Amino acid sequence: MKLIVVENKNEIGKVVGKMFVNAVQANPKIVLGFATGSSPETTYQYLIDDYQRNNTDWSNVVSFNLDEYIGLEPTHPQSYHYFMNDKLFNHINIKKENTHVPQGTGDYVVFVKQYDEMIKKAGGIDIQLLGVGTNGHVGFNEPPADFNSLTGVVDLVESTIKANARFFDSIDQVPKQAVSMGIKSILNAKKIILIADGHAKTQAIKQLIEGEISNEWPCTSLQMHNDVTVVVDKEAAAELLRTSGITLNENK
Ligand code: GLP
């Protein structure tokens, strides 16, 4: 696992944004896995800025998102469909028909069973972007997570509902279930980039890097993958750095 510690969330956006731009330029037909939440916002902003400046061509890129709330229509402002359109897809020339966000309404039970097959048919995910929950969840795979899980319907735990209530008018409006790619679906990606910022993530990052592999910390499943890059800010890395005694080189 490769760890990159940067100053702040803006720097995460620059570092990870550049990785994605380089990847798209090197392979215009790349298959990307996208995440939602506040963590990837600066990365998506970097991609939009790059598109406006350099016209990076997204017209043949294919994307698959990690998860979606059950019960929120794609037009709901807190749905992950809406988020992806608003924060990225509407601002670059990716074709909407090449983007896939799990379905959280209608026949979602039927849909979830087809999602991994759709990914496989597209050639598999070349680079999967991931955030992490304060409890170590990836996608919406809550602890204790099944490391063999494929895309399915999952229950959200109370701490996730509370953490995500900030995006809704009240906690009662936060859905209690979601559709999420499973841990196995995520580990099938050829390369994984996980990002996190802020103190709330510091335990999850410590576990991710040096915790024992345990389904109590779903993010530790990434230790079983051979190409994971973790890009975090100093606050998210604080606990890891404190206990490991590593000091950062500040003379950059
Ligand atoms: C959410 C999402 C995850 C996300 C994580 C962290 O609930 N399902 O995909 O990575 O929790 O969210 P944030 O980036 O807002 O801290």
PDB file of C-alpha atoms and ligand atoms in Angstrom:
ATOM      1  CA  MET A   1       0.000   0.000   0.000  1.00  0.00           C
ATOM      2  CA  LYS A   2       1.328   3.412  -0.904  1.00  0.00           C
ATOM      3  CA  LEU A   3       0.634   6.335   1.450  1.00  0.00           C
ATOM      4  CA  ILE A   4       0.765   9.981   0.379  1.00  0.00           C
ATOM      5  CA  VAL A   5       0.189  12.618   3.081  1.00  0.00           C
ATOM      6  CA  VAL A   6      -0.574  16.136   1.904  1.00  0.00           C
ATOM      7  CA  GLU A   7      -1.375  19.424   3.612  1.00  0.00           C
ATOM      8  CA  ASN A   8      -5.124  19.672   3.129  1.00  0.00           C
ATOM      9  CA  LYS A   9      -8.187  18.578   1.181  1.00  0.00           C
ATOM     10  CA  ASN A  10      -7.395  20.926  -1.674  1.00  0.00           C
ATOM     11  CA  GLU A  11      -4.033  19.215  -2.151  1.00  0.00           C
ATOM     12  CA  ILE A  12      -5.752  15.815  -2.164  1.00  0.00           C
ATOM     13  CA  GLY A  13      -7.841  17.089  -5.082  1.00  0.00           C
ATOM     14  CA  LYS A  14      -4.727  18.178  -6.981  1.00  0.00           C
ATOM     15  CA  VAL A  15      -2.737  14.986  -6.404  1.00  0.00           C
ATOM     16  CA  VAL A  16      -5.595  12.592  -7.125  1.00  0.00           C
ATOM     17  CA  GLY A  17      -7.080  14.759  -9.873  1.00  0.00           C
ATOM     18  CA  LYS A  18      -3.735  14.633 -11.712  1.00  0.00           C
ATOM     19  CA  MET A  19      -3.645  10.835 -11.386  1.00  0.00           C
ATOM     20  CA  PHE A  20      -7.075  10.608 -13.028  1.00  0.00           C
ATOM     21  CA  VAL A  21      -6.278  13.107 -15.791  1.00  0.00           C
ATOM     22  CA  ASN A  22      -3.056  11.239 -16.620  1.00  0.00           C
ATOM     23  CA  ALA A  23      -4.942   7.951 -16.652  1.00  0.00           C
ATOM     24  CA  VAL A  24      -7.680   9.262 -18.976  1.00  0.00           C
ATOM     25  CA  GLN A  25      -5.112  10.802 -21.322  1.00  0.00           C
ATOM     26  CA  ALA A  26      -3.121   7.560 -21.415  1.00  0.00           C
ATOM     27  CA  ASN A  27      -6.226   5.435 -22.004  1.00  0.00           C
ATOM     28  CA  PRO A  28      -9.236   7.386 -23.357  1.00  0.00           C
ATOM     29  CA  LYS A  29     -11.431   4.257 -22.993  1.00  0.00           C
ATOM     30  CA  ILE A  30     -10.573   3.748 -19.346  1.00  0.00           C
ATOM     31  CA  VAL A  31     -13.181   2.359 -16.929  1.00  0.00           C
ATOM     32  CA  LEU A  32     -13.297   4.392 -13.729  1.00  0.00           C
ATOM     33  CA  GLY A  33     -15.000   3.729 -10.412  1.00  0.00           C
ATOM     34  CA  PHE A  34     -16.327   6.851  -8.726  1.00  0.00           C
ATOM     35  CA  ALA A  35     -17.281   7.626  -5.140  1.00  0.00           C
ATOM     36  CA  THR A  36     -19.526  10.212  -3.533  1.00  0.00           C
ATOM     37  CA  GLY A  37     -19.495  12.038  -0.190  1.00  0.00           C
ATOM     38  CA  SER A  38     -17.547  15.175   0.611  1.00  0.00           C
ATOM     39  CA  SER A  39     -14.088  13.573   0.253  1.00  0.00           C
ATOM     40  CA  PRO A  40     -13.951  13.466  -3.589  1.00  0.00           C
ATOM     41  CA  GLU A  41     -15.315  16.976  -4.149  1.00  0.00           C
ATOM     42  CA  THR A  42     -11.922  18.648  -4.634  1.00  0.00           C
ATOM     43  CA  THR A  43     -10.821  15.851  -6.957  1.00  0.00           C
ATOM     44  CA  TYR A  44     -13.913  16.314  -9.124  1.00  0.00           C
ATOM     45  CA  GLN A  45     -13.379  20.084  -9.131  1.00  0.00           C
ATOM     46  CA  TYR A  46      -9.814  19.481 -10.365  1.00  0.00           C
ATOM     47  CA  LEU A  47     -11.162  17.318 -13.208  1.00  0.00           C
ATOM     48  CA  ILE A  48     -13.643  20.030 -14.199  1.00  0.00           C
ATOM     49  CA  ASP A  49     -10.937  22.737 -14.112  1.00  0.00           C
ATOM     50  CA  ASP A  50      -8.644  20.528 -16.183  1.00  0.00           C
ATOM     51  CA  TYR A  51     -11.421  19.910 -18.718  1.00  0.00           C
ATOM     52  CA  GLN A  52     -12.016  23.638 -19.084  1.00  0.00           C
ATOM     53  CA  ARG A  53      -8.286  24.402 -19.418  1.00  0.00           C
ATOM     54  CA  ASN A  54      -6.983  21.407 -21.358  1.00  0.00           C
ATOM     55  CA  ASN A  55     -10.030  19.823 -22.957  1.00  0.00           C
ATOM     56  CA  THR A  56      -9.165  16.347 -21.697  1.00  0.00           C
ATOM     57  CA  ASP A  57     -11.474  14.060 -23.648  1.00  0.00           C
ATOM     58  CA  TRP A  58     -13.897  12.037 -21.535  1.00  0.00           C
ATOM     59  CA  SER A  59     -16.160  10.986 -24.426  1.00  0.00           C
ATOM     60  CA  ASN A  60     -15.044   7.346 -24.372  1.00  0.00           C
ATOM     61  CA  VAL A  61     -14.576   6.981 -20.628  1.00  0.00           C
ATOM     62  CA  VAL A  62     -16.909   4.563 -18.847  1.00  0.00           C
ATOM     63  CA  SER A  63     -17.744   4.954 -15.153  1.00  0.00           C
ATOM     64  CA  PHE A  64     -19.364   2.947 -12.394  1.00  0.00           C
ATOM     65  CA  ASN A  65     -20.332   4.419  -9.045  1.00  0.00           C
ATOM     66  CA  LEU A  66     -20.035   2.614  -5.763  1.00  0.00           C
ATOM     67  CA  ASP A  67     -23.393   3.117  -4.168  1.00  0.00           C
ATOM     68  CA  GLU A  68     -26.805   4.777  -3.943  1.00  0.00           C
ATOM     69  CA  TYR A  69     -29.398   5.307  -1.224  1.00  0.00           C
ATOM     70  CA  ILE A  70     -32.506   3.174  -1.456  1.00  0.00           C
ATOM     71  CA  GLY A  71     -35.658   5.203  -1.971  1.00  0.00           C
ATOM     72  CA  LEU A  72     -34.111   8.373  -3.385  1.00  0.00           C
ATOM     73  CA  GLU A  73     -35.066   9.132  -6.983  1.00  0.00           C
ATOM     74  CA  PRO A  74     -32.165  10.188  -9.237  1.00  0.00           C
ATOM     75  CA  THR A  75     -33.569  13.727  -9.170  1.00  0.00           C
ATOM     76  CA  HIS A  76     -33.420  13.930  -5.349  1.00  0.00           C
ATOM     77  CA  PRO A  77     -30.683  16.447  -4.401  1.00  0.00           C
ATOM     78  CA  GLN A  78     -29.153  13.999  -1.891  1.00  0.00           C
ATOM     79  CA  SER A  79     -29.163  11.029  -4.244  1.00  0.00           C
ATOM     80  CA  TYR A  80     -25.776   9.949  -5.537  1.00  0.00           C
ATOM     81  CA  HIS A  81     -27.110  10.164  -9.111  1.00  0.00           C
ATOM     82  CA  TYR A  82     -27.766  13.856  -8.547  1.00  0.00           C
ATOM     83  CA  PHE A  83     -24.402  14.324  -6.802  1.00  0.00           C
ATOM     84  CA  MET A  84     -22.421  12.847  -9.696  1.00  0.00           C
ATOM     85  CA  ASN A  85     -24.262  14.903 -12.312  1.00  0.00           C
ATOM     86  CA  ASP A  86     -23.910  18.066 -10.258  1.00  0.00           C
ATOM     87  CA  LYS A  87     -20.300  17.635  -9.112  1.00  0.00           C
ATOM     88  CA  LEU A  88     -18.796  16.086 -12.251  1.00  0.00           C
ATOM     89  CA  PHE A  89     -20.749  14.625 -15.157  1.00  0.00           C
ATOM     90  CA  ASN A  90     -22.583  17.833 -16.151  1.00  0.00           C
ATOM     91  CA  HIS A  91     -19.267  19.680 -16.464  1.00  0.00           C
ATOM     92  CA  ILE A  92     -17.142  17.343 -18.608  1.00  0.00           C
ATOM     93  CA  ASN A  93     -17.867  15.623 -21.919  1.00  0.00           C
ATOM     94  CA  ILE A  94     -18.458  12.151 -20.492  1.00  0.00           C
ATOM     95  CA  LYS A  95     -21.467  10.517 -22.186  1.00  0.00           C
ATOM     96  CA  LYS A  96     -24.312   9.996 -19.725  1.00  0.00           C
ATOM     97  CA  GLU A  97     -24.981   6.572 -21.244  1.00  0.00           C
ATOM     98  CA  ASN A  98     -21.420   5.580 -20.296  1.00  0.00           C
ATOM     99  CA  THR A  99     -21.974   6.453 -16.640  1.00  0.00           C
ATOM    100  CA  HIS A 100     -23.511   3.973 -14.209  1.00  0.00           C
ATOM    101  CA  VAL A 101     -24.795   4.716 -10.731  1.00  0.00           C
ATOM    102  CA  PRO A 102     -26.523   1.880  -8.872  1.00  0.00           C
ATOM    103  CA  GLN A 103     -30.294   2.073  -8.978  1.00  0.00           C
ATOM    104  CA  GLY A 104     -31.887   2.730  -5.587  1.00  0.00           C
ATOM    105  CA  THR A 105     -35.523   2.859  -6.694  1.00  0.00           C
ATOM    106  CA  GLY A 106     -37.832   0.709  -8.830  1.00  0.00           C
ATOM    107  CA  ASP A 107     -36.479  -2.765  -9.530  1.00  0.00           C
ATOM    108  CA  TYR A 108     -33.304  -2.230  -7.535  1.00  0.00           C
ATOM    109  CA  VAL A 109     -33.334  -5.796  -6.200  1.00  0.00           C
ATOM    110  CA  VAL A 110     -33.100  -7.100  -9.769  1.00  0.00           C
ATOM    111  CA  PHE A 111     -30.613  -4.385 -10.728  1.00  0.00           C
ATOM    112  CA  VAL A 112     -28.074  -5.131  -7.979  1.00  0.00           C
ATOM    113  CA  LYS A 113     -27.673  -8.684  -9.192  1.00  0.00           C
ATOM    114  CA  GLN A 114     -26.606  -7.428 -12.634  1.00  0.00           C
ATOM    115  CA  TYR A 115     -24.182  -4.690 -11.582  1.00  0.00           C
ATOM    116  CA  ASP A 116     -21.019  -6.789 -11.184  1.00  0.00           C
ATOM    117  CA  GLU A 117     -21.734  -8.452 -14.520  1.00  0.00           C
ATOM    118  CA  MET A 118     -22.104  -5.025 -16.159  1.00  0.00           C
ATOM    119  CA  ILE A 119     -18.718  -4.022 -14.742  1.00  0.00           C
ATOM    120  CA  LYS A 120     -17.166  -7.246 -15.991  1.00  0.00           C
ATOM    121  CA  LYS A 121     -18.645  -6.770 -19.473  1.00  0.00           C
ATOM    122  CA  ALA A 122     -17.115  -3.283 -19.600  1.00  0.00           C
ATOM    123  CA  GLY A 123     -13.713  -4.876 -18.970  1.00  0.00           C
ATOM    124  CA  GLY A 124     -13.521  -4.329 -15.202  1.00  0.00           C
ATOM    125  CA  ILE A 125     -12.710  -1.145 -13.306  1.00  0.00           C
ATOM    126  CA  ASP A 126      -9.216   0.177 -14.059  1.00  0.00           C
ATOM    127  CA  ILE A 127      -9.111   2.702 -11.205  1.00  0.00           C
ATOM    128  CA  GLN A 128     -11.550   2.774  -8.282  1.00  0.00           C
ATOM    129  CA  LEU A 129     -11.756   5.965  -6.233  1.00  0.00           C
ATOM    130  CA  LEU A 130     -12.806   5.376  -2.629  1.00  0.00           C
ATOM    131  CA  GLY A 131     -13.620   7.414   0.425  1.00  0.00           C
ATOM    132  CA  VAL A 132     -13.853   5.846   3.858  1.00  0.00           C
ATOM    133  CA  GLY A 133     -16.415   6.161   6.652  1.00  0.00           C
ATOM    134  CA  THR A 134     -15.375   7.083  10.199  1.00  0.00           C
ATOM    135  CA  ASN A 135     -16.127   3.450  11.110  1.00  0.00           C
ATOM    136  CA  GLY A 136     -14.000   2.206   8.225  1.00  0.00           C
ATOM    137  CA  HIS A 137     -16.818   1.484   5.791  1.00  0.00           C
ATOM    138  CA  VAL A 138     -15.977   1.516   2.087  1.00  0.00           C
ATOM    139  CA  GLY A 139     -18.827   2.075  -0.330  1.00  0.00           C
ATOM    140  CA  PHE A 140     -21.644   1.396   2.127  1.00  0.00           C
ATOM    141  CA  ASN A 141     -20.150  -1.858   3.412  1.00  0.00           C
ATOM    142  CA  GLU A 142     -20.646  -1.428   7.124  1.00  0.00           C
ATOM    143  CA  PRO A 143     -18.899  -3.436   9.847  1.00  0.00           C
ATOM    144  CA  PRO A 144     -18.956  -6.369  10.208  1.00  0.00           C
ATOM    145  CA  ALA A 145     -18.440  -6.551   6.450  1.00  0.00           C
ATOM    146  CA  ASP A 146     -18.559  -9.671   4.313  1.00  0.00           C
ATOM    147  CA  PHE A 147     -15.304  -9.646   2.366  1.00  0.00           C
ATOM    148  CA  ASN A 148     -16.850 -11.916  -0.275  1.00  0.00           C
ATOM    149  CA  SER A 149     -19.792  -9.630  -0.981  1.00  0.00           C
ATOM    150  CA  LEU A 150     -20.774  -8.486  -4.445  1.00  0.00           C
ATOM    151  CA  THR A 151     -23.160  -5.593  -5.164  1.00  0.00           C
ATOM    152  CA  GLY A 152     -26.237  -5.825  -2.987  1.00  0.00           C
ATOM    153  CA  VAL A 153     -28.681  -4.149  -0.634  1.00  0.00           C
ATOM    154  CA  VAL A 154     -27.111  -3.121   2.679  1.00  0.00           C
ATOM    155  CA  ASP A 155     -28.363  -1.680   5.980  1.00  0.00           C
ATOM    156  CA  LEU A 156     -26.722   1.495   7.210  1.00  0.00           C
ATOM    157  CA  VAL A 157     -25.558   1.597  10.824  1.00  0.00           C
ATOM    158  CA  GLU A 158     -26.609   4.351  13.209  1.00  0.00           C
ATOM    159  CA  SER A 159     -23.212   6.130  13.121  1.00  0.00           C
ATOM    160  CA  THR A 160     -23.320   6.390   9.307  1.00  0.00           C
ATOM    161  CA  ILE A 161     -26.896   7.667   9.376  1.00  0.00           C
ATOM    162  CA  LYS A 162     -25.778  10.302  11.907  1.00  0.00           C
ATOM    163  CA  ALA A 163     -22.649  11.214   9.926  1.00  0.00           C
ATOM    164  CA  ASN A 164     -24.637  11.643   6.713  1.00  0.00           C
ATOM    165  CA  ALA A 165     -27.487  13.559   8.372  1.00  0.00           C
ATOM    166  CA  ARG A 166     -25.507  16.745   7.694  1.00  0.00           C
ATOM    167  CA  PHE A 167     -26.563  16.529   4.051  1.00  0.00           C
ATOM    168  CA  PHE A 168     -30.286  16.234   4.866  1.00  0.00           C
ATOM    169  CA  ASP A 169     -32.797  18.599   6.539  1.00  0.00           C
ATOM    170  CA  SER A 170     -33.233  16.147   9.387  1.00  0.00           C
ATOM    171  CA  ILE A 171     -31.870  12.757  10.451  1.00  0.00           C
ATOM    172  CA  ASP A 172     -35.273  11.151   9.822  1.00  0.00           C
ATOM    173  CA  GLN A 173     -34.828  11.830   6.119  1.00  0.00           C
ATOM    174  CA  VAL A 174     -31.595   9.814   5.840  1.00  0.00           C
ATOM    175  CA  PRO A 175     -32.370   6.474   4.150  1.00  0.00           C
ATOM    176  CA  LYS A 176     -31.627   3.418   6.273  1.00  0.00           C
ATOM    177  CA  GLN A 177     -30.607   1.219   3.400  1.00  0.00           C
ATOM    178  CA  ALA A 178     -28.459   1.517   0.324  1.00  0.00           C
ATOM    179  CA  VAL A 179     -27.315  -0.374  -2.747  1.00  0.00           C
ATOM    180  CA  SER A 180     -23.556  -0.801  -2.626  1.00  0.00           C
ATOM    181  CA  MET A 181     -20.837  -2.547  -4.535  1.00  0.00           C
ATOM    182  CA  GLY A 182     -19.565  -5.287  -2.240  1.00  0.00           C
ATOM    183  CA  ILE A 183     -16.053  -5.629  -0.844  1.00  0.00           C
ATOM    184  CA  LYS A 184     -15.298  -8.276  -3.463  1.00  0.00           C
ATOM    185  CA  SER A 185     -16.587  -5.986  -6.240  1.00  0.00           C
ATOM    186  CA  ILE A 186     -14.282  -3.235  -4.970  1.00  0.00           C
ATOM    187  CA  LEU A 187     -11.270  -5.538  -4.687  1.00  0.00           C
ATOM    188  CA  ASN A 188     -11.855  -6.627  -8.299  1.00  0.00           C
ATOM    189  CA  ALA A 189     -10.703  -3.168  -9.459  1.00  0.00           C
ATOM    190  CA  LYS A 190      -7.218  -3.181 -10.969  1.00  0.00           C
ATOM    191  CA  LYS A 191      -6.088  -0.138  -8.979  1.00  0.00           C
ATOM    192  CA  ILE A 192      -7.622   1.568  -5.944  1.00  0.00           C
ATOM    193  CA  ILE A 193      -7.108   5.140  -4.747  1.00  0.00           C
ATOM    194  CA  LEU A 194      -8.547   5.900  -1.306  1.00  0.00           C
ATOM    195  CA  ILE A 195      -8.820   9.462  -0.053  1.00  0.00           C
ATOM    196  CA  ALA A 196      -9.668  10.912   3.367  1.00  0.00           C
ATOM    197  CA  ASP A 197      -9.360  14.201   5.157  1.00  0.00           C
ATOM    198  CA  GLY A 198     -10.016  15.515   8.635  1.00  0.00           C
ATOM    199  CA  HIS A 199      -9.679  14.250  12.209  1.00  0.00           C
ATOM    200  CA  ALA A 200     -12.841  12.139  12.069  1.00  0.00           C
ATOM    201  CA  LYS A 201     -11.080   9.712   9.691  1.00  0.00           C
ATOM    202  CA  THR A 202      -7.872   9.316  11.671  1.00  0.00           C
ATOM    203  CA  GLN A 203      -8.753   5.944  13.310  1.00  0.00           C
ATOM    204  CA  ALA A 204     -10.015   4.511  10.028  1.00  0.00           C
ATOM    205  CA  ILE A 205      -6.754   5.492   8.295  1.00  0.00           C
ATOM    206  CA  LYS A 206      -4.641   3.966  11.054  1.00  0.00           C
ATOM    207  CA  GLN A 207      -6.621   0.710  10.802  1.00  0.00           C
ATOM    208  CA  LEU A 208      -6.466   0.743   7.007  1.00  0.00           C
ATOM    209  CA  ILE A 209      -2.684   1.023   6.951  1.00  0.00           C
ATOM    210  CA  GLU A 210      -1.569  -0.990   9.949  1.00  0.00           C
ATOM    211  CA  GLY A 211      -4.592  -2.621  11.575  1.00  0.00           C
ATOM    212  CA  GLU A 212      -5.153  -6.353  11.459  1.00  0.00           C
ATOM    213  CA  ILE A 213      -7.340  -7.445   8.561  1.00  0.00           C
ATOM    214  CA  SER A 214     -10.742  -7.686  10.197  1.00  0.00           C
ATOM    215  CA  ASN A 215     -14.329  -7.378   9.028  1.00  0.00           C
ATOM    216  CA  GLU A 216     -14.874  -5.012  11.980  1.00  0.00           C
ATOM    217  CA  TRP A 217     -12.889  -2.468   9.915  1.00  0.00           C
ATOM    218  CA  PRO A 218     -14.095  -3.016   6.316  1.00  0.00           C
ATOM    219  CA  CYS A 219     -11.284  -0.792   4.945  1.00  0.00           C
ATOM    220  CA  THR A 220      -8.662  -3.321   6.116  1.00  0.00           C
ATOM    221  CA  SER A 221      -9.862  -5.588   3.284  1.00  0.00           C
ATOM    222  CA  LEU A 222      -7.830  -3.311   0.991  1.00  0.00           C
ATOM    223  CA  GLN A 223      -4.655  -4.772   2.476  1.00  0.00           C
ATOM    224  CA  MET A 224      -5.470  -7.863   0.395  1.00  0.00           C
ATOM    225  CA  HIS A 225      -5.186  -5.825  -2.842  1.00  0.00           C
ATOM    226  CA  ASN A 226      -1.812  -5.321  -4.514  1.00  0.00           C
ATOM    227  CA  ASP A 227      -2.289  -1.815  -5.934  1.00  0.00           C
ATOM    228  CA  VAL A 228      -3.732   0.616  -3.401  1.00  0.00           C
ATOM    229  CA  THR A 229      -2.699   4.258  -3.028  1.00  0.00           C
ATOM    230  CA  VAL A 230      -3.957   6.164   0.006  1.00  0.00           C
ATOM    231  CA  VAL A 231      -3.960   9.958  -0.231  1.00  0.00           C
ATOM    232  CA  VAL A 232      -4.823  11.760   3.003  1.00  0.00           C
ATOM    233  CA  ASP A 233      -4.336  15.112   4.667  1.00  0.00           C
ATOM    234  CA  LYS A 234      -2.287  15.581   7.842  1.00  0.00           C
ATOM    235  CA  GLU A 235      -5.343  15.448  10.088  1.00  0.00           C
ATOM    236  CA  ALA A 236      -6.512  12.097   8.759  1.00  0.00           C
ATOM    237  CA  ALA A 237      -2.940  10.775   9.057  1.00  0.00           C
ATOM    238  CA  ALA A 238      -2.387  12.207  12.563  1.00  0.00           C
ATOM    239  CA  GLU A 239      -3.024   9.050  14.605  1.00  0.00           C
ATOM    240  CA  LEU A 240      -1.008   6.857  12.242  1.00  0.00           C
ATOM    241  CA  LEU A 241       1.940   9.262  12.312  1.00  0.00           C
ATOM    242  CA  ARG A 242       1.764   9.722  16.087  1.00  0.00           C
ATOM    243  CA  THR A 243       1.872   6.011  16.898  1.00  0.00           C
ATOM    244  CA  SER A 244       4.342   5.050  14.182  1.00  0.00           C
ATOM    245  CA  GLY A 245       6.776   7.860  15.042  1.00  0.00           C
ATOM    246  CA  ILE A 246       7.050   8.815  11.352  1.00  0.00           C
ATOM    247  CA  THR A 247       7.687  12.516  10.796  1.00  0.00           C
ATOM    248  CA  LEU A 248       6.863  14.243   7.566  1.00  0.00           C
ATOM    249  CA  ASN A 249       9.435  16.017   5.474  1.00  0.00           C
ATOM    250  CA  GLU A 250       8.175  19.613   5.574  1.00  0.00           C
ATOM    251  CA  ASN A 251      10.799  21.015   3.190  1.00  0.00           C
ATOM    252  CA  LYS A 252       8.823  20.503   0.026  1.00  0.00           C
TER     253      LYS A 252
HETATM  254  C1  GLP B   1     -20.524   7.714   2.685  1.00  0.00           C
HETATM  255  C2  GLP B   1     -20.394   6.956   1.332  1.00  0.00           C
HETATM  256  C3  GLP B   1     -18.998   6.493   1.103  1.00  0.00           C
HETATM  257  C4  GLP B   1     -18.077   7.593   1.513  1.00  0.00           C
HETATM  258  C5  GLP B   1     -18.084   7.768   3.003  1.00  0.00           C
HETATM  259  C6  GLP B   1     -17.355   8.986   3.508  1.00  0.00           C
HETATM  260  O1  GLP B   1     -21.527   7.277   3.481  1.00  0.00           O
HETATM  261  N1  GLP B   1     -21.271   5.863   1.132  1.00  0.00           N
HETATM  262  O2  GLP B   1     -18.842   6.099  -0.244  1.00  0.00           O
HETATM  263  O3  GLP B   1     -16.771   7.292   1.114  1.00  0.00           O
HETATM  264  O4  GLP B   1     -19.383   7.667   3.518  1.00  0.00           O
HETATM  265  O5  GLP B   1     -18.066  10.149   3.248  1.00  0.00           O
HETATM  266  P1  GLP B   1     -17.436  11.586   3.289  1.00  0.00           P
HETATM  267  O6  GLP B   1     -16.476  11.660   2.150  1.00  0.00           O
HETATM  268  O7  GLP B   1     -18.585  12.533   3.131  1.00  0.00           O
HETATM  269  O8  GLP B   1     -16.760  11.719   4.594  1.00  0.00           O
END
